[in-house]
Coordinates of C-alpha atoms in Angstrom, one line a residue:
X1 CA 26.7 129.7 -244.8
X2 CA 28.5 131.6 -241.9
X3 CA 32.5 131.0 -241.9
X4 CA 33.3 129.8 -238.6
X5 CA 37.0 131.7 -238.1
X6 CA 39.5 130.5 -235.5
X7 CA 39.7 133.5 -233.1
X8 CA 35.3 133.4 -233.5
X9 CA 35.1 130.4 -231.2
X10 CA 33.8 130.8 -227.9
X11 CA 30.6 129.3 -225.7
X12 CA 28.0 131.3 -228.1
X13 CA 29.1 130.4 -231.4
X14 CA 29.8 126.9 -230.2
X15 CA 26.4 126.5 -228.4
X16 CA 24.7 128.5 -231.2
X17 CA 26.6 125.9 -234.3
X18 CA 26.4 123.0 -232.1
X19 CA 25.6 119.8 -233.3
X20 CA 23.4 119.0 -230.1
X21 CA 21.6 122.6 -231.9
X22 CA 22.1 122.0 -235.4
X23 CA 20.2 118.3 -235.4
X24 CA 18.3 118.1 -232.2
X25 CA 15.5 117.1 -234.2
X26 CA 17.5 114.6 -236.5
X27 CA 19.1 113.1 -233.5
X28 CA 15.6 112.7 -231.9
X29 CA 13.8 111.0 -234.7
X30 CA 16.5 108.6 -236.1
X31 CA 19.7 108.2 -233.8
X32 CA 19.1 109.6 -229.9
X33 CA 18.7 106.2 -228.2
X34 CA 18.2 106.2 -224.5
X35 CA 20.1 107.5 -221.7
X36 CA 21.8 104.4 -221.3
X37 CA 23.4 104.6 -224.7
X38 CA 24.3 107.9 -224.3
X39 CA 26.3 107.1 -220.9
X40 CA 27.9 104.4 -222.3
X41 CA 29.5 106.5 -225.5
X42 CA 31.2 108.7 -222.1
X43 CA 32.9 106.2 -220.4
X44 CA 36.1 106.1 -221.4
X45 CA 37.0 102.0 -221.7
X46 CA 40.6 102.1 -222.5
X47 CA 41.1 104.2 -219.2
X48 CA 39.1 101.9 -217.4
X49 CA 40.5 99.0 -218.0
X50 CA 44.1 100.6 -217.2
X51 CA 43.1 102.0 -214.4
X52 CA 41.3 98.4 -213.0
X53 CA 45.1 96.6 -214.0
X54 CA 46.7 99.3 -212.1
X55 CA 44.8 99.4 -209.1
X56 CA 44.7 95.3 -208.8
X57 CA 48.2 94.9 -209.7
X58 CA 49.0 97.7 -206.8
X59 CA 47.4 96.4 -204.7
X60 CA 48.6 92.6 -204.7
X61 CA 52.3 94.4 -205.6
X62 CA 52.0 96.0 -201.7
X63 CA 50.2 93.2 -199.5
X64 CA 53.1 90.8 -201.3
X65 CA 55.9 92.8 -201.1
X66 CA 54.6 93.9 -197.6
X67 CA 54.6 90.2 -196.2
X68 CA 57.4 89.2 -197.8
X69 CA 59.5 92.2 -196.4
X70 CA 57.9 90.7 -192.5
X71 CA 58.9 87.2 -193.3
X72 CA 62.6 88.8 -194.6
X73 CA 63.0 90.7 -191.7
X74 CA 61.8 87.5 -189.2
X75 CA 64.4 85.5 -191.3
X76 CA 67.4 87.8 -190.4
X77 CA 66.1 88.2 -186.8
X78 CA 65.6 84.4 -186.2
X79 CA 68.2 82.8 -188.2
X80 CA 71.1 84.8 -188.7
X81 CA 70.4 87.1 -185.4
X82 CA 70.2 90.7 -187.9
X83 CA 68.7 93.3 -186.8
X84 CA 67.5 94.7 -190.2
X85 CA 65.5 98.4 -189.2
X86 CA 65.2 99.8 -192.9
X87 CA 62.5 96.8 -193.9
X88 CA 60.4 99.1 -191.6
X89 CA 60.4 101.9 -193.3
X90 CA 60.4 100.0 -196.7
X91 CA 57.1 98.1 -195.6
X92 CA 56.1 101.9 -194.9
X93 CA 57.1 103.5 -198.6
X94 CA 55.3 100.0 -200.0
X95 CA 51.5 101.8 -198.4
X96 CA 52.3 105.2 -199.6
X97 CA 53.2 103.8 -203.0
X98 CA 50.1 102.0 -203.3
X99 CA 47.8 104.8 -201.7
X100 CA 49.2 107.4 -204.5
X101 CA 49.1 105.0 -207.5
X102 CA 45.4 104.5 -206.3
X103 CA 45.0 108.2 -206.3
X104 CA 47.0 108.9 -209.9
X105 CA 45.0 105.9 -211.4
X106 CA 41.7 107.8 -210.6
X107 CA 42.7 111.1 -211.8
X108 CA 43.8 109.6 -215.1
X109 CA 40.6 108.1 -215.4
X110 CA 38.8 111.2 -214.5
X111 CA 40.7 113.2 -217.2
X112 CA 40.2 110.5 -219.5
X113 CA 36.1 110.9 -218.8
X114 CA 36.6 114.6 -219.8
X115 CA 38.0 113.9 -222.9
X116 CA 35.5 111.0 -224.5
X117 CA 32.6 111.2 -226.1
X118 CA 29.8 113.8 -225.9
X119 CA 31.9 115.2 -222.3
X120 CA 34.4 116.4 -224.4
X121 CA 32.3 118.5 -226.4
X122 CA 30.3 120.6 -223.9
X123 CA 33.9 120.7 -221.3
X124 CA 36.5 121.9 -224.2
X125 CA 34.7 123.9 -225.7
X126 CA 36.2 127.2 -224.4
X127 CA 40.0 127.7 -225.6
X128 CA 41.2 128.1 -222.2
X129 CA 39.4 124.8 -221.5
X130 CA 41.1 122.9 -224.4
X131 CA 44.5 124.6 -223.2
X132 CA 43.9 123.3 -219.7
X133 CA 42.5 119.8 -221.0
X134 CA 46.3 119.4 -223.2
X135 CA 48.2 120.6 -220.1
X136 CA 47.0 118.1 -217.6
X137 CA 47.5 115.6 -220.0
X138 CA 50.8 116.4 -220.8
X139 CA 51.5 116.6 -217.0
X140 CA 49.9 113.1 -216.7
X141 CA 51.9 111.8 -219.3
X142 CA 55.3 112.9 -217.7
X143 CA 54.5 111.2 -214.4
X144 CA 53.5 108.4 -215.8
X145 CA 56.7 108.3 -217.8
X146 CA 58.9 108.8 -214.5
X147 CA 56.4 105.9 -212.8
X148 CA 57.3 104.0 -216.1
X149 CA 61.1 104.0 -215.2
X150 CA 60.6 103.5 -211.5
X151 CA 58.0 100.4 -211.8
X152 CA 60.9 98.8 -214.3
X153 CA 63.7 99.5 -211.5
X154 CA 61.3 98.2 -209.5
X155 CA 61.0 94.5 -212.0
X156 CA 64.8 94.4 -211.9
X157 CA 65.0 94.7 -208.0
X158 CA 62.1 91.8 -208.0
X159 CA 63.8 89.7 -210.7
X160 CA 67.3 89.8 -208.1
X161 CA 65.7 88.9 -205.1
X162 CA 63.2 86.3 -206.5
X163 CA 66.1 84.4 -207.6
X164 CA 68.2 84.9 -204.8
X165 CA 65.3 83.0 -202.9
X166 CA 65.0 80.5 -205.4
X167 CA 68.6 79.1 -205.0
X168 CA 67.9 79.8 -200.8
X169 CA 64.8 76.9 -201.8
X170 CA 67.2 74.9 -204.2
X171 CA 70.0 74.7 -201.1
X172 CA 66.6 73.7 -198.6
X173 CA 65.6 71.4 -201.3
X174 CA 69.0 69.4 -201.4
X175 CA 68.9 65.9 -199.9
X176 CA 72.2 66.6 -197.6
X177 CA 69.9 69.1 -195.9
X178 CA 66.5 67.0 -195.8
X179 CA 68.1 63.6 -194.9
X180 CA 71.8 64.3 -193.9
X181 CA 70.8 67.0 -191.6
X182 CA 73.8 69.3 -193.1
X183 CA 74.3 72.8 -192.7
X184 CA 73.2 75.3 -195.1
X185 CA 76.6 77.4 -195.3
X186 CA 76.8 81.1 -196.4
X187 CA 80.4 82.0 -195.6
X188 CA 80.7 81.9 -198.9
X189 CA 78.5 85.0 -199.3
X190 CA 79.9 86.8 -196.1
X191 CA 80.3 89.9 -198.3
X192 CA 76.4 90.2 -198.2
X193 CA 76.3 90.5 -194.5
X194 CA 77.4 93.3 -192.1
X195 CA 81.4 93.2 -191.0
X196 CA 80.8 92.6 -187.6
X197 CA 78.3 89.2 -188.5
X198 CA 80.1 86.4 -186.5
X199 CA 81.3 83.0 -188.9
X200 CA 78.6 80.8 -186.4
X201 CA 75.5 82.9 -187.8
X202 CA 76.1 82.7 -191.6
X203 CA 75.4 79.4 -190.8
X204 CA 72.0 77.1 -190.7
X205 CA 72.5 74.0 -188.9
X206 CA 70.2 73.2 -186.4
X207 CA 67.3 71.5 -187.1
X208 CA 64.8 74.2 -185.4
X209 CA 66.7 77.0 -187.5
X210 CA 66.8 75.2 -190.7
X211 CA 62.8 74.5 -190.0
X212 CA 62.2 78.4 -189.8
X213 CA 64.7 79.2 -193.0
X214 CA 63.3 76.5 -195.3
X215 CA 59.7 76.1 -194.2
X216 CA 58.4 79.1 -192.7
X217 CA 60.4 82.0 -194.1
X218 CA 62.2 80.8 -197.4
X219 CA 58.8 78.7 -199.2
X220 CA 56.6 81.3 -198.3
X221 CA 58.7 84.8 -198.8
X222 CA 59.3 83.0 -202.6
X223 CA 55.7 82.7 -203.2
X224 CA 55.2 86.4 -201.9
X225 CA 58.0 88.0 -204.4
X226 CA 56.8 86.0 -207.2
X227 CA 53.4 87.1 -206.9
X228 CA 54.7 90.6 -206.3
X229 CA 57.0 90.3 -209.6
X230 CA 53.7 89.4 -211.5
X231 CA 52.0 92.6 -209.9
X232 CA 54.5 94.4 -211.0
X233 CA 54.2 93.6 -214.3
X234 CA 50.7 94.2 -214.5
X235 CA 51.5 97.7 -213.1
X236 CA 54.5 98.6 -216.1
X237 CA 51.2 96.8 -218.8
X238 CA 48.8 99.5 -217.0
X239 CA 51.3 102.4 -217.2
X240 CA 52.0 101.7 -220.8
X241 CA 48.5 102.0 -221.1
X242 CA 47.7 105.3 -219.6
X243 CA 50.3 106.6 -221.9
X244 CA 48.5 105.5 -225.0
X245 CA 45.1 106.6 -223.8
X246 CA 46.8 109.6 -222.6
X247 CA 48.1 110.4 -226.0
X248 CA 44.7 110.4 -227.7
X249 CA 43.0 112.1 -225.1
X250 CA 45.9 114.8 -225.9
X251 CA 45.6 114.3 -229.5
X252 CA 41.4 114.2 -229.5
X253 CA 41.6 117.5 -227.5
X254 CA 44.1 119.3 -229.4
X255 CA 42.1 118.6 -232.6
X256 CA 38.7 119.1 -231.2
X257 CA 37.9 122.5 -232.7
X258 CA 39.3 121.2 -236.5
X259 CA 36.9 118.3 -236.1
X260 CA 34.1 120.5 -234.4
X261 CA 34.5 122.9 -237.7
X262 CA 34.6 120.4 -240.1
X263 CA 31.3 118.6 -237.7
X264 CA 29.0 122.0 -238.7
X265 CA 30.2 122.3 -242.2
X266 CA 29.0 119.2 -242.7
X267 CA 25.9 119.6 -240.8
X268 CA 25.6 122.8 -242.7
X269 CA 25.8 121.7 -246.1
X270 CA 23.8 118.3 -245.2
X271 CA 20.1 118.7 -246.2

């Protein structure tokens, strides 16, 4: 038996102790199976299905929160005569955002293909592969980390303004509004509004006005945020995933070359 040393490894002693080498012709006559199998025991299904929650809850997250910031800024513009400019550039960040979570979903996955199955043996097999292989997951893992916090930030900024819709619907909903024809009165809450907002337009009393608050802007911005709150917990499920599967991939490729020694030892001794 040839000792297999540490500092020995390389592409020749890998290739030449293999065991692709060592039991081509037990592999072929009792385990190979067909392609199919094979590319099966590569895909890397914990990835997968992380990456398929992230990119669905992304993408409902930005068409949501992208139609309920129109409807917000319509609502300001129509009923309480705001000019609101920064829900441009919010609607804006909310296509970026979903554009490079796409892009950081795929990438995980892609590392994640490197590191399962019969990939990871022939692609770390060089030290400087398996060095390169832990640093990008390490890398991965501390974005994803930082996107961790963010997307949470993100749950309690939902969780505010999803209620603060729900008691907008709970005031529409009152029976002084829908048979009394009263007006919906936010004086009360003048410190949300700009200093120079005139007393008239923190209220809602026309019947036109409290048609477009209630009925076209209020019911169906509520919907929109709670479908974007869901989203986003689908995103902070998919995130805590990539940092598990990240984590193996980091631990399977860190331990590669103990489990490829003890692999040909036991190849070698096997009769």
């Amino acid at each position: 038996m040839i000792p297999l040393r540490r500092s020995g490894y390389s592409r020749e002693s890998l290739g030449r102790y293999s065991e692709r080498s060592l039991h081509s012709t037990y592999l072929g006559r009792y385990g190979g199976g067909s392609q199919c199998k094979d590319c099966m025991t590569r895909i890397p299904y914990a990835t997968l299905i992380a990456t398929i929650m992230c990119i669905v809850g992304v993408g409902v997250f930005c068409g949501t929160m992208y139609r309920g910031a129109t409807l917000s800024a319509l609502m300001f513009d129509q009923v309480f005569h705001l000019r609101l400019a920064w829900l441009e550039a919010v609607q804006l960040i909310f296509v970026v955002v979903g554009a490079s979570m796409g892009a950081l979903g795929l990438m995980i996955l892609f590392v994640g293909c490197l590191a399962t199955g019969a990939t990871r043996h022939k692609v770390y097999r060089a030290w400087r592969a398996r060095v390169g292989g832990r640093i990008s997951c390490a890398v991965f893992m501390s974005i994803t980390y930082v996107l961790q916090i963010a997307w949470l930030l993100m749950l309690c900024f939902l969780v505010i303004v999803t209620l603060i819709f729900t008691i907008f619907w709970s005031l529409c909903a009152n029976t002084d509004v829908q048979n009394n024809k009263k007006c919906i009165d936010f004086k009360q809450f003048d410190f949300m509004f700009p200093n120079n907002t005139r007393p008239q337009d923190m209220e809602v009393c026309d019947t036109h006005e409290i048609k477009l608050f209630c009925k076209d802007y209020v019911e169906r911005a509520e919907v929109m945020f709670i479908l974007a709150t869901v989203a986003c917990l689908l995103v902070i499920i998919s995130l805590i995933h990539y940092l598990m599967c990240l984590s193996a991939n980091y631990a399977h490729i860190r331990d590669h070359e103990k489990f490829q020694e003890l692999q040909e030892l036991q190849y070698l001794q096997d009769p």
